[in-house]
Coordinates of C-alpha atoms in Angstrom, one line a residue:
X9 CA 0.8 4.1 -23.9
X10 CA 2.6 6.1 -26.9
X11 CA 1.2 5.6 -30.0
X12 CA 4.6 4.2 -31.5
X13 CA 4.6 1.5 -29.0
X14 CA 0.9 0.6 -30.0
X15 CA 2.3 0.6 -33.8
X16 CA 4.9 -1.4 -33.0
X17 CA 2.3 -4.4 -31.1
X18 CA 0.3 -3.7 -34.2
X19 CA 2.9 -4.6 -36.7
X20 CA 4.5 -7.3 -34.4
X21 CA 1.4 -9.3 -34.4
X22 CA 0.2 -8.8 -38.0
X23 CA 1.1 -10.3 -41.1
X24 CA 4.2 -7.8 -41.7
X25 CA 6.1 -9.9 -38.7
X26 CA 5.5 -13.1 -40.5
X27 CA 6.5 -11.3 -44.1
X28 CA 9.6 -10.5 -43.0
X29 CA 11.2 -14.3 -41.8
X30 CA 9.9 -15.6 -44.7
X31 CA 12.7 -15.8 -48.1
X32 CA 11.9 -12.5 -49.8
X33 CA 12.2 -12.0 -53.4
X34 CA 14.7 -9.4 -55.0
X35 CA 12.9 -6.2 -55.7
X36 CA 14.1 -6.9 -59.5
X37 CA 12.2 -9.9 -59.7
X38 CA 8.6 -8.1 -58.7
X39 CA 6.4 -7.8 -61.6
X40 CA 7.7 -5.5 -63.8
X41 CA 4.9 -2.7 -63.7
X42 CA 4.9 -3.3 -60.1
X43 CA 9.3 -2.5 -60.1
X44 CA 8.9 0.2 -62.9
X45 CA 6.1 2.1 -60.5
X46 CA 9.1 1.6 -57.6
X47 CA 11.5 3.3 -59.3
X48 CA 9.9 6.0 -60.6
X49 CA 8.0 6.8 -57.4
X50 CA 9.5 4.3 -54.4
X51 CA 6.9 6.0 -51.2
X52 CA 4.2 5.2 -53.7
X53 CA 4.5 1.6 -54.1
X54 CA 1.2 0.0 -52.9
X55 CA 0.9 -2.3 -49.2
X56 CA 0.6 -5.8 -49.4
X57 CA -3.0 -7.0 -49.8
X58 CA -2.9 -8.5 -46.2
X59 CA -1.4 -5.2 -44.8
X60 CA -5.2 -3.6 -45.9
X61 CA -6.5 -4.5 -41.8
X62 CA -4.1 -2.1 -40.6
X63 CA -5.5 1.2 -39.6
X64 CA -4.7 4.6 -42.1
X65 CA -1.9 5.8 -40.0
X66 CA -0.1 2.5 -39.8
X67 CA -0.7 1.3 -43.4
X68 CA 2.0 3.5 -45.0
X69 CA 5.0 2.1 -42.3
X70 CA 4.2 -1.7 -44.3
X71 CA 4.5 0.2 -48.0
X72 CA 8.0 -1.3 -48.5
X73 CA 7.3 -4.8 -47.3
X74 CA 8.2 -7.2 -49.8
X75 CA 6.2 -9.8 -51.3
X76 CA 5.6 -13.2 -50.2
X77 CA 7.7 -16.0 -52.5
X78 CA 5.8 -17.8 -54.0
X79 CA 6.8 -19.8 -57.4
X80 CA 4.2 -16.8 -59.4
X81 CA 4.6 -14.2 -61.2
X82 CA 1.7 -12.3 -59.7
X83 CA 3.3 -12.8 -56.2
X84 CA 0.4 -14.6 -54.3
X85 CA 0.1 -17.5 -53.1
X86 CA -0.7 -20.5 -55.6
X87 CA -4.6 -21.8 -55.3
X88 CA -5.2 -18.9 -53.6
X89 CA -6.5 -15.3 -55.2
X90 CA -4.7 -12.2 -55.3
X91 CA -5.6 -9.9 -52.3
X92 CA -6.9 -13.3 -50.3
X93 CA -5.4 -14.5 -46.8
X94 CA -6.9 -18.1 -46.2
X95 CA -6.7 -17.8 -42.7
X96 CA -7.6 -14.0 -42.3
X97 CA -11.4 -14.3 -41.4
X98 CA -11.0 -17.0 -39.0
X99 CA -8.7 -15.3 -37.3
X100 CA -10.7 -12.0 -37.7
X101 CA -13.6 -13.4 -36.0
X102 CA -11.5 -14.8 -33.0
X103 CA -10.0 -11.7 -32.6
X104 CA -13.3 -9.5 -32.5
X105 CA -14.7 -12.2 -29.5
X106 CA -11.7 -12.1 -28.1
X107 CA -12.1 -8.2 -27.8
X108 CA -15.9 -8.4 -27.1
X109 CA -14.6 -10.2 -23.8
X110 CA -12.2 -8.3 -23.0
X111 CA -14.4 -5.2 -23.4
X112 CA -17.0 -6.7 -21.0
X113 CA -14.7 -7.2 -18.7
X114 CA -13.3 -4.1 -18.8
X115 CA -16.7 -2.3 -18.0
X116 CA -17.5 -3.4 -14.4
X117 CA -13.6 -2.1 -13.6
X118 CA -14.5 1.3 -15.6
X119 CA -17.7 1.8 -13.5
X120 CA -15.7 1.0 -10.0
X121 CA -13.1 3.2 -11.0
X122 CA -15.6 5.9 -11.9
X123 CA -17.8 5.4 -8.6
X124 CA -14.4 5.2 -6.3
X125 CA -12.9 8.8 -8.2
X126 CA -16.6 10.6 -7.3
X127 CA -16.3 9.2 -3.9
X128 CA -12.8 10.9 -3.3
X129 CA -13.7 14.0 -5.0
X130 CA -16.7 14.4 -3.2
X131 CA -14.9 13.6 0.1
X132 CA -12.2 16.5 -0.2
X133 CA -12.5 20.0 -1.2
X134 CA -9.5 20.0 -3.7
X135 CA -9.8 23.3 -5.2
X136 CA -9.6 24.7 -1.6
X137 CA -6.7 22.7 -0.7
X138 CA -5.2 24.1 -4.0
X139 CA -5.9 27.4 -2.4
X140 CA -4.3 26.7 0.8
X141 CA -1.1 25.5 -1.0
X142 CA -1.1 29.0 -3.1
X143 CA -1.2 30.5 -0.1
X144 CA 1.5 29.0 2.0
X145 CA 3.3 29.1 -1.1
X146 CA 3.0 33.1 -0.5
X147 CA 3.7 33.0 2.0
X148 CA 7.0 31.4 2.4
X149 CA 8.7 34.0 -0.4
X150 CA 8.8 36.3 2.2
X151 CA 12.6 36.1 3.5
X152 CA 11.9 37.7 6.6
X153 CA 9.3 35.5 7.5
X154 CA 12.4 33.1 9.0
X155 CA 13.7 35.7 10.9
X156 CA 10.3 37.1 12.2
X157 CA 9.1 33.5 13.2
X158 CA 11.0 30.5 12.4
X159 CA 8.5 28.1 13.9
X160 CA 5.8 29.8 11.8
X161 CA 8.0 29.0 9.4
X162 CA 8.8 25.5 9.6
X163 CA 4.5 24.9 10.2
X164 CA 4.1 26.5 6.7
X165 CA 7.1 24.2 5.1
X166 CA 5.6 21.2 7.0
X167 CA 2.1 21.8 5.8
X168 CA 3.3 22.4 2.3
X169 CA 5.0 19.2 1.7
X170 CA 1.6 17.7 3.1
X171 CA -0.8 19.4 0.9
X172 CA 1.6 18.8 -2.2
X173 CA 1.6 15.4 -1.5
X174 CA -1.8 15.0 -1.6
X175 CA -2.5 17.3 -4.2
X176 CA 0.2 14.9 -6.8
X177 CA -1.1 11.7 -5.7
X178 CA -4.8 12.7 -6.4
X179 CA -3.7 14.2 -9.9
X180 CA -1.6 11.1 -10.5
X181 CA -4.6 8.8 -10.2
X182 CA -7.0 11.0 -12.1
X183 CA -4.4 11.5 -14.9
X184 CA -3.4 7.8 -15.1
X185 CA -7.1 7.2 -15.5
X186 CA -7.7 9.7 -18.3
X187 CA -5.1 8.0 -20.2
X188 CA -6.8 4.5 -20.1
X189 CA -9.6 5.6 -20.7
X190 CA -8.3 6.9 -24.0
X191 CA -6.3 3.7 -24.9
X192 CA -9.5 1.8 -24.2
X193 CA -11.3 3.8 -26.9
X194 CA -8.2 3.3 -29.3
X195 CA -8.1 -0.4 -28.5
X196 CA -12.3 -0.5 -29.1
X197 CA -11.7 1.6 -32.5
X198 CA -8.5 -0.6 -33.9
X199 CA -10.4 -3.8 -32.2
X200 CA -7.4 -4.6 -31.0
X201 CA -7.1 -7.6 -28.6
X202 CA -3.1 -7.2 -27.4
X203 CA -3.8 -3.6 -26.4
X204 CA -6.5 -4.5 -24.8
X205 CA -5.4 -6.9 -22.8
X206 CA -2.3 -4.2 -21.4
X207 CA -5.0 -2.0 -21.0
X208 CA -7.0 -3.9 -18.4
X209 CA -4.1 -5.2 -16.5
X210 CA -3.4 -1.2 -15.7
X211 CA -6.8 -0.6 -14.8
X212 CA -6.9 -3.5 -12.6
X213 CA -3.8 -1.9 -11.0
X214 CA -5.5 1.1 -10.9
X215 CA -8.9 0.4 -9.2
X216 CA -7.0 -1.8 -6.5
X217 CA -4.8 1.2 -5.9
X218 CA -8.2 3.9 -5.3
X219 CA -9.3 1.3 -3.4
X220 CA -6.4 1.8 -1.0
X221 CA -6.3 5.4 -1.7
X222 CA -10.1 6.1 -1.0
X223 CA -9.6 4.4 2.4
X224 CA -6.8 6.4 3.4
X225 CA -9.3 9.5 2.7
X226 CA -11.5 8.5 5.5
X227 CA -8.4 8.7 7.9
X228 CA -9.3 12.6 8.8
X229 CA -7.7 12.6 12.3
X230 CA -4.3 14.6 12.6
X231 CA -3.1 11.9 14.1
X232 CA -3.6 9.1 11.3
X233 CA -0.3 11.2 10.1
X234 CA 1.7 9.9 12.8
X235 CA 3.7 6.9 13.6
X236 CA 2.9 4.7 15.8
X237 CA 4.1 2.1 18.3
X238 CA 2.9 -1.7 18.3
X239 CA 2.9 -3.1 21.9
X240 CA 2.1 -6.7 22.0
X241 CA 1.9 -8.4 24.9
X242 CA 0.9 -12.3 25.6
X243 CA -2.5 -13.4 27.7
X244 CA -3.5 -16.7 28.5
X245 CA -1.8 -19.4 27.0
X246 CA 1.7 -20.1 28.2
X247 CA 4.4 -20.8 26.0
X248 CA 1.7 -20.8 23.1
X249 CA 0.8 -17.4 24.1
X250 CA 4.3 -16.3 23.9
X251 CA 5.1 -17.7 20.6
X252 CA 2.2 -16.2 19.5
X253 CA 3.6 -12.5 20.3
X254 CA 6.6 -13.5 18.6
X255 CA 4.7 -14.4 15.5
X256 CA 2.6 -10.9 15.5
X257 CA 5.1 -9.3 15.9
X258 CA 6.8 -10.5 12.8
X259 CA 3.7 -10.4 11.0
X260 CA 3.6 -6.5 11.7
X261 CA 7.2 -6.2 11.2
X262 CA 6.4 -7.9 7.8
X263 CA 3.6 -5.7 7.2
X264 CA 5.6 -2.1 7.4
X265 CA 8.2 -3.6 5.5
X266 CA 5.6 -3.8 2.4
X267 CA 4.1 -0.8 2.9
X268 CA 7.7 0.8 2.9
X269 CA 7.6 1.8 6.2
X270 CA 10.7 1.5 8.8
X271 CA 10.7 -0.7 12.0
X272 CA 12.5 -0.7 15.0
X273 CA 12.2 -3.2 17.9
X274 CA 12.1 -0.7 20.8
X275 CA 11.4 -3.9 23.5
X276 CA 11.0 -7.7 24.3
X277 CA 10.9 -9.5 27.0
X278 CA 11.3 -13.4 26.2
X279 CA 9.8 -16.1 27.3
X280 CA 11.1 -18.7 29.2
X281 CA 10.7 -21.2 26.5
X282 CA 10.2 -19.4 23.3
X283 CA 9.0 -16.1 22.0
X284 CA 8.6 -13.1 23.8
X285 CA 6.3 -12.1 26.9
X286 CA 5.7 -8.6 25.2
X287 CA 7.3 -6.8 22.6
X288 CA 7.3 -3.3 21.1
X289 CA 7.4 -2.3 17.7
X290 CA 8.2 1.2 16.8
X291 CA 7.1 2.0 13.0
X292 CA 8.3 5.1 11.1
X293 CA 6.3 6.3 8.4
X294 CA 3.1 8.3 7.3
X295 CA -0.2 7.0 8.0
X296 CA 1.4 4.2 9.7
X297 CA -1.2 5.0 12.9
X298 CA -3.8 5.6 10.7
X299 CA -3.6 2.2 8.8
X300 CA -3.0 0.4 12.2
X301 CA -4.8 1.8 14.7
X302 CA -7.7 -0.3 14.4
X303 CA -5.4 -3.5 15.4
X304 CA -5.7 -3.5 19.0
X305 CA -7.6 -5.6 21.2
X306 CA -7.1 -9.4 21.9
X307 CA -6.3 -11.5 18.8
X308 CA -6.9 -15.0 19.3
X309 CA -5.1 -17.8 17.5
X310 CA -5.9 -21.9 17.5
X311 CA -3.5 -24.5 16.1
X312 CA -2.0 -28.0 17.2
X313 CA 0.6 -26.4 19.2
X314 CA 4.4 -28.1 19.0
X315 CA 5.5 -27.4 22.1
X316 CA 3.0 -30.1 23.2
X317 CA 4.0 -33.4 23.2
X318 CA 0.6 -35.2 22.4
X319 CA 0.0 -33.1 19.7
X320 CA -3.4 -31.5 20.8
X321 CA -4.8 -28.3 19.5
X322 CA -3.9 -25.3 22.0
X323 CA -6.1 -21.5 22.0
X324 CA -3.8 -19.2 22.9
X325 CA -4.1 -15.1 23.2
X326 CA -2.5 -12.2 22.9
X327 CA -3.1 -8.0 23.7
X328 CA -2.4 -5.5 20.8
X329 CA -2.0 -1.9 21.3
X330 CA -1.4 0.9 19.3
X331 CA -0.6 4.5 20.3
X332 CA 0.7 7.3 18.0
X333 CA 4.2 8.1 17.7
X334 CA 6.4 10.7 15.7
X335 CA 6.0 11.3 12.5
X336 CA 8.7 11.3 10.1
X337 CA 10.4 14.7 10.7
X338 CA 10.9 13.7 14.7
X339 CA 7.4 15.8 15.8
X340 CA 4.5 14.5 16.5
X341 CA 1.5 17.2 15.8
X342 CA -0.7 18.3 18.1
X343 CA 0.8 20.0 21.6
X344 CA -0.5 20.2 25.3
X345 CA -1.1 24.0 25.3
X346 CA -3.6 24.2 22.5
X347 CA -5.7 21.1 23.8
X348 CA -5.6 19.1 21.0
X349 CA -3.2 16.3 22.6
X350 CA -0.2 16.3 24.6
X351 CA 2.3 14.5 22.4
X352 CA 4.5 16.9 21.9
X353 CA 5.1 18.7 25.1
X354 CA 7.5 18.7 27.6
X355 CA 6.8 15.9 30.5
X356 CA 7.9 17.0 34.1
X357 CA 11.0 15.5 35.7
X358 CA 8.4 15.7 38.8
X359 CA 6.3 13.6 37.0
X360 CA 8.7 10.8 36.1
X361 CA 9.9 8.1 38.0
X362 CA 13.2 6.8 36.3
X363 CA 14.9 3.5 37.1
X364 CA 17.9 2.1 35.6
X365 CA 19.0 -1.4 35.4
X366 CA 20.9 -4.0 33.6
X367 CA 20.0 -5.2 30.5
X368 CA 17.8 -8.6 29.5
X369 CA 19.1 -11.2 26.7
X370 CA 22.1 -12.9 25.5
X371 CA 24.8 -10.8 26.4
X372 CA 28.0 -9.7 25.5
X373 CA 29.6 -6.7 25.2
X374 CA 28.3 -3.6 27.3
X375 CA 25.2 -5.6 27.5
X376 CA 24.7 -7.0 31.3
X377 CA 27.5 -5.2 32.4
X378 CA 26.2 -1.4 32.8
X379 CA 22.8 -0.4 33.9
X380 CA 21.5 0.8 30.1
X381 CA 18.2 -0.5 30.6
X382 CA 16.0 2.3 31.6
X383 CA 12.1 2.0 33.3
X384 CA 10.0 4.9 33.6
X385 CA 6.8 5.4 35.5
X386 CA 4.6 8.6 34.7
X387 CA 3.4 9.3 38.4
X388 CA 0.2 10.7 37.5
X389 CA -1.5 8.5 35.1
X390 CA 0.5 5.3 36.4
X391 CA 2.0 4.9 33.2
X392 CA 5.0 2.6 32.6
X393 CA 7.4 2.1 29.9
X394 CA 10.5 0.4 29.4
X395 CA 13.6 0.7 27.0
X396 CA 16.3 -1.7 26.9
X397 CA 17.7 -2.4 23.3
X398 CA 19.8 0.6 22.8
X399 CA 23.6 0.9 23.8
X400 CA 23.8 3.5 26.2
X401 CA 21.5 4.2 28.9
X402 CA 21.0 8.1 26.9
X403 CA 19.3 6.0 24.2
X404 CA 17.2 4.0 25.7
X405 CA 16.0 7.1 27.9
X406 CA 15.0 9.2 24.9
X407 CA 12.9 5.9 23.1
X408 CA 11.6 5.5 26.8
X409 CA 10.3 9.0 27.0
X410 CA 9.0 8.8 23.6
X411 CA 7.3 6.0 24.3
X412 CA 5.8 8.0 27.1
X413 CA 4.6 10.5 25.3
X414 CA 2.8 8.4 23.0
X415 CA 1.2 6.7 25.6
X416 CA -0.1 9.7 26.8
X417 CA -1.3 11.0 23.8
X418 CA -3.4 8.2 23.3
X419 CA -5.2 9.2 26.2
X420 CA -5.6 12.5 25.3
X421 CA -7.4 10.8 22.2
X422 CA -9.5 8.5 23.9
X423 CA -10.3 11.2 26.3
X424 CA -12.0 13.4 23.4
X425 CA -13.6 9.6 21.7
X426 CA -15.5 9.6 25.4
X427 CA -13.3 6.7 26.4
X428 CA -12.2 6.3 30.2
X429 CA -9.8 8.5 31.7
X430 CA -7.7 5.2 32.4
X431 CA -6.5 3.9 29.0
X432 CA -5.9 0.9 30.5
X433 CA -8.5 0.3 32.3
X434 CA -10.7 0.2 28.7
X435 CA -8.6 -2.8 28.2
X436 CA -10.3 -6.3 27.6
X437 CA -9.1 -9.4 28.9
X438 CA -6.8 -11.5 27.3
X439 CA -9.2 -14.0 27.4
X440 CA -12.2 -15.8 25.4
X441 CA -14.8 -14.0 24.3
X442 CA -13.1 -10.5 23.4
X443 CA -10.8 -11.2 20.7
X444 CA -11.2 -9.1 17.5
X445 CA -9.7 -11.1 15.1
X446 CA -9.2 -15.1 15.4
X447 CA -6.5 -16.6 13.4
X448 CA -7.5 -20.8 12.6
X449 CA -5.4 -23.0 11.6
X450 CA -6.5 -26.2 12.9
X451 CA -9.1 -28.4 12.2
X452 CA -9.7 -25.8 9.1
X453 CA -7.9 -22.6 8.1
X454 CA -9.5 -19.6 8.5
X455 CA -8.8 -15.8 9.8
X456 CA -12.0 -13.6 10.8
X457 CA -12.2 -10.1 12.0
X458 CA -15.3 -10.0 14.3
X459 CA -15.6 -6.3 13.8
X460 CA -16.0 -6.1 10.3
X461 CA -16.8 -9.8 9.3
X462 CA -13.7 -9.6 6.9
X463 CA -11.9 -12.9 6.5
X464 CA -9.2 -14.7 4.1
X465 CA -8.2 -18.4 4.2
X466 CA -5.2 -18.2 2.9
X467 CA -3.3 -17.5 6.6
X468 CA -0.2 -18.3 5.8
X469 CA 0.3 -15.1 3.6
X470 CA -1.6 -13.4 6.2
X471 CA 1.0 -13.9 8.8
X472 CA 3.4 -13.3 6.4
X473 CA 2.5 -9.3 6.5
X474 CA -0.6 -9.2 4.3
X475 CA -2.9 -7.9 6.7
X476 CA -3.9 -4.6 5.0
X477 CA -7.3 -5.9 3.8
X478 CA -7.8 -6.1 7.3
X479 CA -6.5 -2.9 8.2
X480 CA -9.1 -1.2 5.0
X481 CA -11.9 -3.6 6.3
X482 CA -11.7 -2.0 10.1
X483 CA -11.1 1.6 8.4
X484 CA -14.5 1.1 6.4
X485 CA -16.2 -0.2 9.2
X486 CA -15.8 2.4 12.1
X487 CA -16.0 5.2 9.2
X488 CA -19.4 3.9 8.8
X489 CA -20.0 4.3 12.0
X490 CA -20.9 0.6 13.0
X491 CA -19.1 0.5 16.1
X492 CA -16.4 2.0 18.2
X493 CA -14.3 4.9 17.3
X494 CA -13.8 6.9 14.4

């Protein structure tokens, strides 16, 4: 905070504030010493006696203030003695317990701050990162380097905008905390309560945002980068079931939308009453696997369900999966020849089964009248996926086979987390007794992650997209290495 914006809080609150909207004498009225001394030597004229609290480098902006009007030649206030403010060491003492507090307060914040900034320097090599960027940096002067290798190229521009990224946001934090820790000792110095309290509301801004930050730290797998798809699809439950994968799917929608993500509904299928049998949510952004990968698996919900007439409580359940997708730039990281994953190479026409069809919903024009819905089976693995919300049967063929590729992907990733060769075989049942998270809300309102023990009762913001404390609660919990996959 600039020091004239902490002179101005200073002043604003002090006794100059209140001197200037009271009636002011004329300067020729002042005792005549007093106006004599003015003339001759106006930047010399003494502060107001109840100026004095102000610190050195403020005192001299009050020198000019005029006295208060008060009936006496001396300028005071009658009954009361020159230099005197009758309320000043009430107030005083107010302020100084006021600032005590707000001190105390402050140091349990200070100490998480510190604890969470060694945690995230001690996690990442950052003067070898700086290194790296130096490097590439090099690097990319070179103007033939384009024309000798253009995919070299565009690995070194792509890692560069990575590693500045990082670099910038770790510097932002570590700066932003250097400068309150410097207001703080200001604010302890001029005991000054209004500071103060500006002060902790930016470090409580701060230590929830390293919070976030050091989770995303322990995301170290290059495909936490990525994208991702959501696929939800309903279990056991009926028409509750199905309501219920409209609901997540919201929630998730709502979720990316706060994290400033974009989101595209790639598929549904409704139900026959209401909601959707399965849907598929397609989320652009980075880290957006990373943050969400940890969401699938069965998610139970309980609640007096109104598509039942007699009003009893209904348990309903639904499957979540998430698989990588492309990151922002259109790749995806990692390829097939260098065996670190196969989402970005080329999939076999031999291998694919492609079906057309017409398209599901409400129709209108071009919809139900062309076959632009488009089904493909990957003939290996077994793997289907299905596109239908695009325009032209083109569209919904490239989501399809992106979708495909993700799906795949994921199995190369379980494969190397000693999972089954079958993805979905690893599946539970969309039954009792393998749900990961249970969302309550009747008799009582309560939402529990069984993984991590996490839980909130306010559900309604839950389902209204807040789920990241869950999402930070799983990350800490498999990073501990408490169960299932890093």
């Amino acid at each position: 905070m600039p020091g004239r914006l902490a002179l101005r809080r200073l002043l604003a609150r002090g006794p100059a504030a209140r001197l200037a909207s009271t009636q002011l004498q004329p300067r020729a009225q002042l005792q005549p010493q007093a106006h004599a001394q003015l003339q001759a030597q106006p930047h010399a004229f003494p502060a107001h006696p109840q100026c004095t609290h102000l610190p050195a480098w403020a005192r001299r902006f009050s020198t000019h203030i005029p006295l208060r009007s008060s009936g006496t030649s001396s300028g005071t206030s009658s009954g009361t003695a020159p230099g005197t403010a009758p309320d000043a060491a009430p107030n005083a003492s107010a302020d100084t317990a006021n600032v005590k507090d707000l001190l105390a307060s402050l140091a349990s914040s200070q100490l998480s701050i510190e604890r969470l900034l060694a945690n995230i320097e001690a996690q990442t090599d950052w003067p070898a990162l700086e290194a790296e960027r130096t490097s590439i940096q090099d690097a990319l002067k070179d103007d033939t380097l384009w024309a000798r290798d253009a995919k070299q190229a565009v690995e070194h521009t792509k890692r560069l905008s990575a590693l500045t990224d990082t670099l910038d946001e770790y510097r932002g934090y570590t700066a932003r905390w250097s400068e309150a820790v410097g207001m703080i000792a200001l604010a302890r110095e001029e005991m000054d309560a209004v500071l103060l309290d500006d002060v902790a509301a930016d470090v409580e801004d701060l230590e929830s945002r390293l919070q976030s930050y050091f989770v995303k730290s322990l995301m170290t797998d290059d495909a936490d980068r990525l994208g991702c798809f959501i696929e939800i699809r309903a279990g056991s439950g009926g028409t509750e079931s199905c309501d219920w994968v409209m609901m997540l799917t919201r929630m998730y929608e709502r979720w990316a939308s706060q994290q400033g993500y974009a989101t595209k509904l790639v598929e549904e299928v409704r139900g026959e009453v209401a909601g959707y049998k399965s849907s598929v949510l397609h989320v652009s952004g980075a880290f957006a696997y990373g943050w969400s990968k940890h969401e699938s698996g069965v998610h139970r919900f309980v609640r007096i369900s109104p598509f039942d007439s007699n009003g009893k409580r209904h348990t309903s359940f639904v499957s979540v999966q998430v698989f990588p997708g492309p990151d922002s730039n259109g790749s995806s990281g990692g390829s097939a020849g260098d065996g670190t994953g196969t989402r970005d190479a080329e999939i076999p026409a031999s291998d694919m089964k492609i079906e057309v069809m017409r398209s599901q919903g409400a129709g209108g024009q071009h919809v139900n009248k062309t076959e632009s819905a488009v089904r493909i089976v990957h003939l290996p693995t077994g793997i289907t996926v299905f596109c239908q919300n695009e325009r032209s049967q083109t569209q919904n063929k490239a989501m399809a086979i992106e979708m495909l590729k993700s799906r795949l992907y994921q199995r190369e990733l379980d494969s190397r987390a000693k999972a089954k060769a079958d993805h979905h075989a690893s599946l539970s049942d969309n039954a009792w007794g393998n749900q990961i998270r249970s969302y309550v809300l009747q008799p009582y309102q309560l939402i529990k992650d069984s993984r991590s023990g996490y839980q909130r009762g306010d559900v309604q913001a839950v389902l209204d997209g807040d789920v990241q404390g869950f999402m930070e609660a799983a990350l800490l919990h498999f990073s501990a290495g408490q169960g299932g996959p890093k």
